[in-house]
Tab-separated table of C-alpha atoms in Angstrom:
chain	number	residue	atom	x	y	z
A	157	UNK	CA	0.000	0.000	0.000
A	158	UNK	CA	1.440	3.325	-1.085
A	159	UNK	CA	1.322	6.360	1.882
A	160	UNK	CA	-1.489	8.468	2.091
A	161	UNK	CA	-0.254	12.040	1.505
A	162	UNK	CA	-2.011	14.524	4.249
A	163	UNK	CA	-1.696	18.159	3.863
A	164	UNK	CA	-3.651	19.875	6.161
A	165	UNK	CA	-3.572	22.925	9.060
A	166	UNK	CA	-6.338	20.776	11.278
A	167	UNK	CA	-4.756	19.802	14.674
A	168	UNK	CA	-4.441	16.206	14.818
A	169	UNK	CA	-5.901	14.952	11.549
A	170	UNK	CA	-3.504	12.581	10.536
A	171	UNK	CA	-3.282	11.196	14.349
A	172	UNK	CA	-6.889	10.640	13.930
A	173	UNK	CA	-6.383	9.331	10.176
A	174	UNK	CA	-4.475	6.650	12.036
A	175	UNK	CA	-6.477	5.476	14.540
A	176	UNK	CA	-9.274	5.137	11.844
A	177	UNK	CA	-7.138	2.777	9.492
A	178	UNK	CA	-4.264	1.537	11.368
A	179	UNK	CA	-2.980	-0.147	8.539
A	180	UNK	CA	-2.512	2.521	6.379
A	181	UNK	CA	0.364	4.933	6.269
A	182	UNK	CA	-0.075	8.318	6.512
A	183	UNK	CA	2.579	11.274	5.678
A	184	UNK	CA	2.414	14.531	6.840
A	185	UNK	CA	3.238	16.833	4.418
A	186	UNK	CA	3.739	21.180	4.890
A	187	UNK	CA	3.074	23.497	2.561
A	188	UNK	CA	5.932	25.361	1.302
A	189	UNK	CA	8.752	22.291	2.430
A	190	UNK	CA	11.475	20.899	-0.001
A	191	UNK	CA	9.844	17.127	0.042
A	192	UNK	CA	6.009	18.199	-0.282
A	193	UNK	CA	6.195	17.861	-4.110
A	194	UNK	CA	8.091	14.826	-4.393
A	195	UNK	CA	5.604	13.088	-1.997
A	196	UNK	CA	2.408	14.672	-3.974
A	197	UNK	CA	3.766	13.515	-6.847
A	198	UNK	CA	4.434	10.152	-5.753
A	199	UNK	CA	1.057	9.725	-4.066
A	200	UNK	CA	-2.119	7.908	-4.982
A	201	UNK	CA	-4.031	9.172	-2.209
A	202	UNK	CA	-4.201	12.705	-0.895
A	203	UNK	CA	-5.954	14.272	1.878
A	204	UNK	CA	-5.994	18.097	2.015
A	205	UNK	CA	-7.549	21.457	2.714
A	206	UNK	CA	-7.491	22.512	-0.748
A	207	UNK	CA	-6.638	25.878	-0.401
A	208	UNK	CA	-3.006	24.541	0.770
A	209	UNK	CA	-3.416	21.636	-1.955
A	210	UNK	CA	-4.300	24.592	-4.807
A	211	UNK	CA	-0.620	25.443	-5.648
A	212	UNK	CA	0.318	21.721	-6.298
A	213	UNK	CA	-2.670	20.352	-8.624
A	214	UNK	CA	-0.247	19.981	-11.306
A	215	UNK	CA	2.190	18.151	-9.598
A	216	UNK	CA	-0.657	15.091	-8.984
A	217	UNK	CA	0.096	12.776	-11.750
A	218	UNK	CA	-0.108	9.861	-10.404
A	219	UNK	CA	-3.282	10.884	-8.402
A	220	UNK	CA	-6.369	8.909	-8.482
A	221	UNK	CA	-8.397	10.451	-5.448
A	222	UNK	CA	-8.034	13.517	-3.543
A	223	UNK	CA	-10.302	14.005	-0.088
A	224	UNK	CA	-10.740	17.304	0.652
A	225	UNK	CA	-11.283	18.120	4.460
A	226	UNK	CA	-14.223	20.839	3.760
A	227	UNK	CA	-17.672	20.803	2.078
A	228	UNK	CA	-17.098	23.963	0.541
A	229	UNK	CA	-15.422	23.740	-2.299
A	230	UNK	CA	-16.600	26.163	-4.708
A	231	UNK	CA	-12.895	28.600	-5.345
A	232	UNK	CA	-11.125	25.355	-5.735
A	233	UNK	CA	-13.452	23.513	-8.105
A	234	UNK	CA	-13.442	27.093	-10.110
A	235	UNK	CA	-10.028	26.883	-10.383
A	236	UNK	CA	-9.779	23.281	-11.689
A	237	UNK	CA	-12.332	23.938	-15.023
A	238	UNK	CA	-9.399	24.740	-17.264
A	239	UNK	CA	-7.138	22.256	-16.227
A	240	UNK	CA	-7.191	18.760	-17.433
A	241	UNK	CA	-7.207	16.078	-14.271
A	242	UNK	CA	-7.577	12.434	-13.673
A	243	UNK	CA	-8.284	12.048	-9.815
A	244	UNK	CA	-11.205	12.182	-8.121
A	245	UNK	CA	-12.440	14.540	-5.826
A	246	UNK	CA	-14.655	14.043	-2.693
A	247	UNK	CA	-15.846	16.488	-0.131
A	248	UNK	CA	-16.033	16.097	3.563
A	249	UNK	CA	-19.785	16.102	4.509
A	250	UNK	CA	-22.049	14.364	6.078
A	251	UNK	CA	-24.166	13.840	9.164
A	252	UNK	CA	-21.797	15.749	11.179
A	253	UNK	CA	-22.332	18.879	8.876
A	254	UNK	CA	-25.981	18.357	9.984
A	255	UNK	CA	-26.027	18.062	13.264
A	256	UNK	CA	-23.377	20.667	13.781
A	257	UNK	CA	-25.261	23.549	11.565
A	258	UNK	CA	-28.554	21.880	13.349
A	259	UNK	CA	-27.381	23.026	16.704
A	260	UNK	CA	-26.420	26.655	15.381
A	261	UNK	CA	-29.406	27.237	14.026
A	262	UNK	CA	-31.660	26.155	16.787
A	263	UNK	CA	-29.601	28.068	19.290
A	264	UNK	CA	-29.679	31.270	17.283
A	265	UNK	CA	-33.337	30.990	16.753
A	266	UNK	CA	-34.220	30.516	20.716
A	267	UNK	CA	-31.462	33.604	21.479
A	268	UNK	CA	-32.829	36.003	18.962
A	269	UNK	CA	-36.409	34.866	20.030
A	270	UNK	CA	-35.900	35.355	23.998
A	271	UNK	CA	-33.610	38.241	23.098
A	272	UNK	CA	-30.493	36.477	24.968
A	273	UNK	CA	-28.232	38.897	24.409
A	274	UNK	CA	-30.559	41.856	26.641
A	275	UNK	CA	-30.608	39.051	29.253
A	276	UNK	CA	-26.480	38.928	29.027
A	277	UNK	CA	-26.554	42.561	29.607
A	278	UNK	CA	-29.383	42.763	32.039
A	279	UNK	CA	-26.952	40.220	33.872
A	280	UNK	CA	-23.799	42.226	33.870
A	281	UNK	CA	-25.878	44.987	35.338
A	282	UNK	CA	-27.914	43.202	37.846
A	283	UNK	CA	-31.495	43.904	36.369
A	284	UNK	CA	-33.816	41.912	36.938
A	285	UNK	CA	-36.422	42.716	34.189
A	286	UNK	CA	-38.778	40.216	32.006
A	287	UNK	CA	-40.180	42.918	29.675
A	288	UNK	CA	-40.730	42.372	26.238
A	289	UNK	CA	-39.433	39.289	24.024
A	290	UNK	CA	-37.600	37.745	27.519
A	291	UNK	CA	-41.544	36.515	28.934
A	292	UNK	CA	-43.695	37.136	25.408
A	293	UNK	CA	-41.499	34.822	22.831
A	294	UNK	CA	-42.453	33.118	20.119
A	295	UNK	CA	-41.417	29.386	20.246
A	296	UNK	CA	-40.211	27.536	17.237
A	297	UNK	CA	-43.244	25.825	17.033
A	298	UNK	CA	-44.760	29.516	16.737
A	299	UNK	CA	-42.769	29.930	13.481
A	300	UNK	CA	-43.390	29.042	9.851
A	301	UNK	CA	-39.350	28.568	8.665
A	302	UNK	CA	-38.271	28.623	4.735
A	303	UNK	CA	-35.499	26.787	3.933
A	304	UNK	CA	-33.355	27.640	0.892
A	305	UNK	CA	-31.585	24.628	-0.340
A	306	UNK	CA	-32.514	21.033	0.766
A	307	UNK	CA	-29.128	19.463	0.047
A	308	UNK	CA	-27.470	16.943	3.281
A	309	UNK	CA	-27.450	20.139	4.905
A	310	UNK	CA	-30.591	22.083	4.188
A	311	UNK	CA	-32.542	18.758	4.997
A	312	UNK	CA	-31.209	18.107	8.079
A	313	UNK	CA	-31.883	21.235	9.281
A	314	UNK	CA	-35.131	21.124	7.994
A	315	UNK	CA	-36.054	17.656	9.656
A	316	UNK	CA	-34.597	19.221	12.793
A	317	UNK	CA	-36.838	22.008	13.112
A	318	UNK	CA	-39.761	20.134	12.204
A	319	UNK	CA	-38.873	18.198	15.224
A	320	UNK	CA	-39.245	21.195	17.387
A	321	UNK	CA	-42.766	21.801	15.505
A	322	UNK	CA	-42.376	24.209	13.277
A	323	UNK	CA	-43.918	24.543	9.537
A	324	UNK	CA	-41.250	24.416	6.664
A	325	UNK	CA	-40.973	25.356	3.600
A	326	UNK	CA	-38.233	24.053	0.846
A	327	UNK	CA	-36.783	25.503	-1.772
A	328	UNK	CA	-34.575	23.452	-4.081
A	329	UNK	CA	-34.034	23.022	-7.440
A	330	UNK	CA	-36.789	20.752	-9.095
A	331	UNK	CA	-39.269	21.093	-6.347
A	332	UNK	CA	-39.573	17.208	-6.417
A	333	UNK	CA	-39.325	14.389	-3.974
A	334	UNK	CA	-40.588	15.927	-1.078
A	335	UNK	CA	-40.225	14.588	2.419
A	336	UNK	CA	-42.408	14.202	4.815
A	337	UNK	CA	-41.447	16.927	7.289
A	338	UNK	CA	-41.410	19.227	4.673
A	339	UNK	CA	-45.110	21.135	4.499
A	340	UNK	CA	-44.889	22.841	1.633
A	341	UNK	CA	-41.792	22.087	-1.527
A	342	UNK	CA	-41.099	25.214	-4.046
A	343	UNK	CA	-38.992	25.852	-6.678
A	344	UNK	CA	-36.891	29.554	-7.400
A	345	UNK	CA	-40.006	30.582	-9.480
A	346	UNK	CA	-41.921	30.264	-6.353
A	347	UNK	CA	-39.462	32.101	-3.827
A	348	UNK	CA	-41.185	34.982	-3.618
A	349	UNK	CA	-44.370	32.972	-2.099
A	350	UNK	CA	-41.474	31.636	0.067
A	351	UNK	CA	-40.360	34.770	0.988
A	352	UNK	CA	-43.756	36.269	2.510
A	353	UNK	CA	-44.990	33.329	4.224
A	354	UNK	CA	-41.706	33.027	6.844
A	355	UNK	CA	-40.678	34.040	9.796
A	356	UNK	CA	-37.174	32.924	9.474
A	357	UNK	CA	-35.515	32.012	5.923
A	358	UNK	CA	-32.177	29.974	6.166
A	359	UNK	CA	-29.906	29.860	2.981
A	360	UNK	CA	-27.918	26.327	3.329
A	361	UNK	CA	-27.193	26.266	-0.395
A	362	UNK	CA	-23.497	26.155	-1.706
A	363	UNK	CA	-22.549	29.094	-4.107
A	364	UNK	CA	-22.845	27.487	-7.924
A	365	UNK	CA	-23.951	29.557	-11.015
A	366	UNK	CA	-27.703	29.220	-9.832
A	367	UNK	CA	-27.395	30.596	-6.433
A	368	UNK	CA	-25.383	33.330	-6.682
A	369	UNK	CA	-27.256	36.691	-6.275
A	370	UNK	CA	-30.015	34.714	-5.439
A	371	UNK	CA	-31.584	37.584	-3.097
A	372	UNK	CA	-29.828	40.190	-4.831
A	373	UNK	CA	-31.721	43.674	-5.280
A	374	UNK	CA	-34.959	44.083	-3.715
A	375	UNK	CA	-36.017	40.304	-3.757
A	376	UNK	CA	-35.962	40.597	0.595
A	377	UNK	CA	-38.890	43.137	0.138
A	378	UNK	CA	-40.751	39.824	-0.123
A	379	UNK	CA	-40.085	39.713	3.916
A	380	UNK	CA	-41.558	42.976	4.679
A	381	UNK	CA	-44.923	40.777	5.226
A	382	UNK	CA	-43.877	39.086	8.157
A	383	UNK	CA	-40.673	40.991	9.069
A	384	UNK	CA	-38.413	37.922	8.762
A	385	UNK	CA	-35.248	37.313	9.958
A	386	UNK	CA	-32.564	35.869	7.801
A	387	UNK	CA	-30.202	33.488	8.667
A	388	UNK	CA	-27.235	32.467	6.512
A	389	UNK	CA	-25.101	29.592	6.650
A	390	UNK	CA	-24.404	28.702	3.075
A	391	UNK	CA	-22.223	31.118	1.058
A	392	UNK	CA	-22.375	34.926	1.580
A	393	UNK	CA	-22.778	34.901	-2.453
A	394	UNK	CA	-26.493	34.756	-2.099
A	395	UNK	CA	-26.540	38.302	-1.495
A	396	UNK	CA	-24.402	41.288	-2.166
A	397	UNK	CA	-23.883	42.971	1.596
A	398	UNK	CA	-25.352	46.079	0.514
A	399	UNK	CA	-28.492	44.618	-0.299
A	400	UNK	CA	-28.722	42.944	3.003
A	401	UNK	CA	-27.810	46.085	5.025
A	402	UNK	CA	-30.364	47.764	2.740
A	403	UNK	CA	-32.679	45.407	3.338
A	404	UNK	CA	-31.978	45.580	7.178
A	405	UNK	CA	-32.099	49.521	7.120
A	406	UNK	CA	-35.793	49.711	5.272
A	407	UNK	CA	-36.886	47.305	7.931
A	408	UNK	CA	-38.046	44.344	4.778
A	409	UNK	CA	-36.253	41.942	7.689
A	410	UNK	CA	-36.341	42.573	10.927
A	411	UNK	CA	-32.555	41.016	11.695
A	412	UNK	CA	-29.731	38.681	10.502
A	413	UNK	CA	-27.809	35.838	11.485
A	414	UNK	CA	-24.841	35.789	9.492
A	415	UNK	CA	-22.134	33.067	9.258
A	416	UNK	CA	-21.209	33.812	5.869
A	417	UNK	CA	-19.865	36.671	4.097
A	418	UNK	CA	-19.575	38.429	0.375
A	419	UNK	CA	-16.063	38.954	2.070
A	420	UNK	CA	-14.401	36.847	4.338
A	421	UNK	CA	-12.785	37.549	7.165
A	422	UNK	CA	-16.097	40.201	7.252
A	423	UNK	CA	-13.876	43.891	6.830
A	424	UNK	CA	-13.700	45.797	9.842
A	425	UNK	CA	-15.146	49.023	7.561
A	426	UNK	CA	-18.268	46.999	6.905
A	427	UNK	CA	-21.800	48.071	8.448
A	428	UNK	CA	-23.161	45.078	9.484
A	429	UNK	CA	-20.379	44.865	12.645
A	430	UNK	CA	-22.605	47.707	14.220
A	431	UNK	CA	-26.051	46.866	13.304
A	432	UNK	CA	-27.797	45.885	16.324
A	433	UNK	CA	-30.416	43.708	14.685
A	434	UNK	CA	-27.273	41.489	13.248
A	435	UNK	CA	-25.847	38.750	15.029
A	436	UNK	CA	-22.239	37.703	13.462
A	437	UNK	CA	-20.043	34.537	14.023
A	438	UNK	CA	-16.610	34.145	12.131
A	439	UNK	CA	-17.663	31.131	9.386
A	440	UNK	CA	-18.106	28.615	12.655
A	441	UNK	CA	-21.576	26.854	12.442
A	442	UNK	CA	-19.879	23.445	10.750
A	443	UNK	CA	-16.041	22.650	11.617
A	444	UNK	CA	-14.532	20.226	10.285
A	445	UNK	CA	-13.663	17.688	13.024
A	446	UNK	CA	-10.438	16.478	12.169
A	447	UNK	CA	-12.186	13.002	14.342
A	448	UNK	CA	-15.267	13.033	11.629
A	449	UNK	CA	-13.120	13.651	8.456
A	450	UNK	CA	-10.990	10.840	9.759
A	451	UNK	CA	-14.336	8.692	9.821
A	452	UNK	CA	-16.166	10.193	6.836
A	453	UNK	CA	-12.291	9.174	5.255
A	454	UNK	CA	-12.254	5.665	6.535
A	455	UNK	CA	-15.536	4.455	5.073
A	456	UNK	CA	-14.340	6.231	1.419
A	457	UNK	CA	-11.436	4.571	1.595
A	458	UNK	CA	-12.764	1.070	2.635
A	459	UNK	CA	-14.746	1.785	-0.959
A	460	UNK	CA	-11.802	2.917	-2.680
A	461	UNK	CA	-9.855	-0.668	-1.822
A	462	UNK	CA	-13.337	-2.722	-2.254
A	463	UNK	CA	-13.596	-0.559	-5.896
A	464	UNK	CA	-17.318	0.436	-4.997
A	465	UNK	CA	-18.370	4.306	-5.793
A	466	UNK	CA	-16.900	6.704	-3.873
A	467	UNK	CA	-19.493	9.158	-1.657
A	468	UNK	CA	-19.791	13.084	-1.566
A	469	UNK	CA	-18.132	13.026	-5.383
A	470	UNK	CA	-17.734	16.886	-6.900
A	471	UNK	CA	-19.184	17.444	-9.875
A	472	UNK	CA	-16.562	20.139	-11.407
A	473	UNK	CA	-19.005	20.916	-13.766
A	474	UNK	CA	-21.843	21.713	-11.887
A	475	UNK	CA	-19.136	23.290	-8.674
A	476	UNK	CA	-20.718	21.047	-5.683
């Protein structure tokens, strides 16, 4: 068996690689060392974030299968639709994806409807006050929830917050095969009917050719009839910021929880850092575990060696 090449920045990946197939042999490789190269070029196998992999996609001849460590792959697979290659690419996702962006959303949903963050400051001051959303929230169940994208990750979510009660509504691409904790399916032609009848709309879609701009423009005036609040954990290219802050100032949504960004890391100049009505976390609602990649790995690679088909395969074509 020829050694797995690893190039990564997560803490303890290959240690957890390991433990998953103890038979195998892993090599750590650097970015930017003297043997990195030789080893890439030398290895069947690689494992990588693919922004450190990106300057070496030439060197992979002898590649048949490269796992990336995100789900995200959008920059890289952009960058690989001019080139000619013969591996295989597969993306980390998964269940874990699912329960991790699962437990963001549900959390931000009960803070922004108890209004937490007045409680943390109520706290720090010693007030003891139950005014206003604190005693008269709205509970999930309360809420009719859109959700854009019904991918692994859109789903899950979905089926999640159903389990809490609440009415959902889908949006994905044919508008087919609906599931039985979905109330009502949709396609885009139909967003705007999406749009109105939520309270919250969550964007779990990857950025491709068809969502890009998505809610660009005035499309979030659609909110104004319930005064939604948006939450985004796909890719910040749904929406050009200065339609969301305009959409935020006119008062179309009534706040945003934003993990995603047009630009990442989120500039210090932007708006949205002193909005009050926005809620902001750094790109953190699904890490990659280097523990679940390891797993996620394990069961590709025990189909790799078996020659079955491979799961989570990228499309370059279509970018997800």
């Amino acid at each position: 068996m020829r050694p797995i090449a690893v190039l990564s920045a997560i803490p303890q990946l290959s240690h957890h690689l390991q433990l998953a197939l103890p038979n195998a042999i892993f090599i750590n490789l650097k970015s930017g060392q003297d043997d990195t190269v030789s080893h890439l070029t030398k290895s069947e196998i690689v494992v990588a974030d693919v922004d450190l992999l990106m300057p070496y996609v030439d060197k992979l001849s002898e590649t048949k299968w490269v796992q990336a460590t995100w789900a995200g792959l959008e920059n890289f697979v952009a960058n690989l639709r001019n080139k000619t290659i013969a591996f295989t690419i597969t993306r980390f996702s998964g269940i874990d994806f699912g329960y991790a962006m699962s437990e963001y959303v549900v959390s931000q949903i009960v803070n922004f409807e108890r209004d937490q963050k007045r409680l943390y400051e109520n706290q720090a001051k010693g007030v003891w006050d139950t005014s206003g959303r604190i005693s008269d929230h709205r509970r999930i169940s309360d809420l009719t929830i859109g959700v854009l994208g019904l991918g692994e990750i859109g789903s899950f979510v979905a089926k999640t917050l159903k389990g809490f009660g609440a009415t959902i509504w889908g949006l994905s691409r044919t508008g087919s095969h609906k599931e039985e904790y979905i109330d009502k399916q949709v396609t885009t032609k139909l967003l705007p009917e999406l749009l109105k009848a939520s309270d919250y709309v969550i964007n779990t879609m990857p950025s491709t050719d068809d969502t890009r701009g998505l809610l660009n423009g005035d499309v979030l005036e659609y909110c104004s009839a319930k005064k939604s609040i948006f939450i985004n954990i796909g890719r910040g290219s749904i929406i050009r910021e200065n339609d969301l802050i305009n959409a935020l100032e006119k008062k179309w949504i009534s706040g945003a929880i934003l993990d995603v960004f047009e630009n990442e890391p989120l500039p210090q100049a932007s708006k949205l850092w002193t909005l009050p009505e926005v809620v902001i976390s750094p790109h953190v609602s699904g890490i990659s575990r280097s523990s679940d990649i390891a797993r996620v790995f394990a069961e590709n690679h025990r189909r790799y060696s078996n020659g079955e088909p491979l799961k989570n395969i990228i499309d370059i074509s279509r970018g997800y």
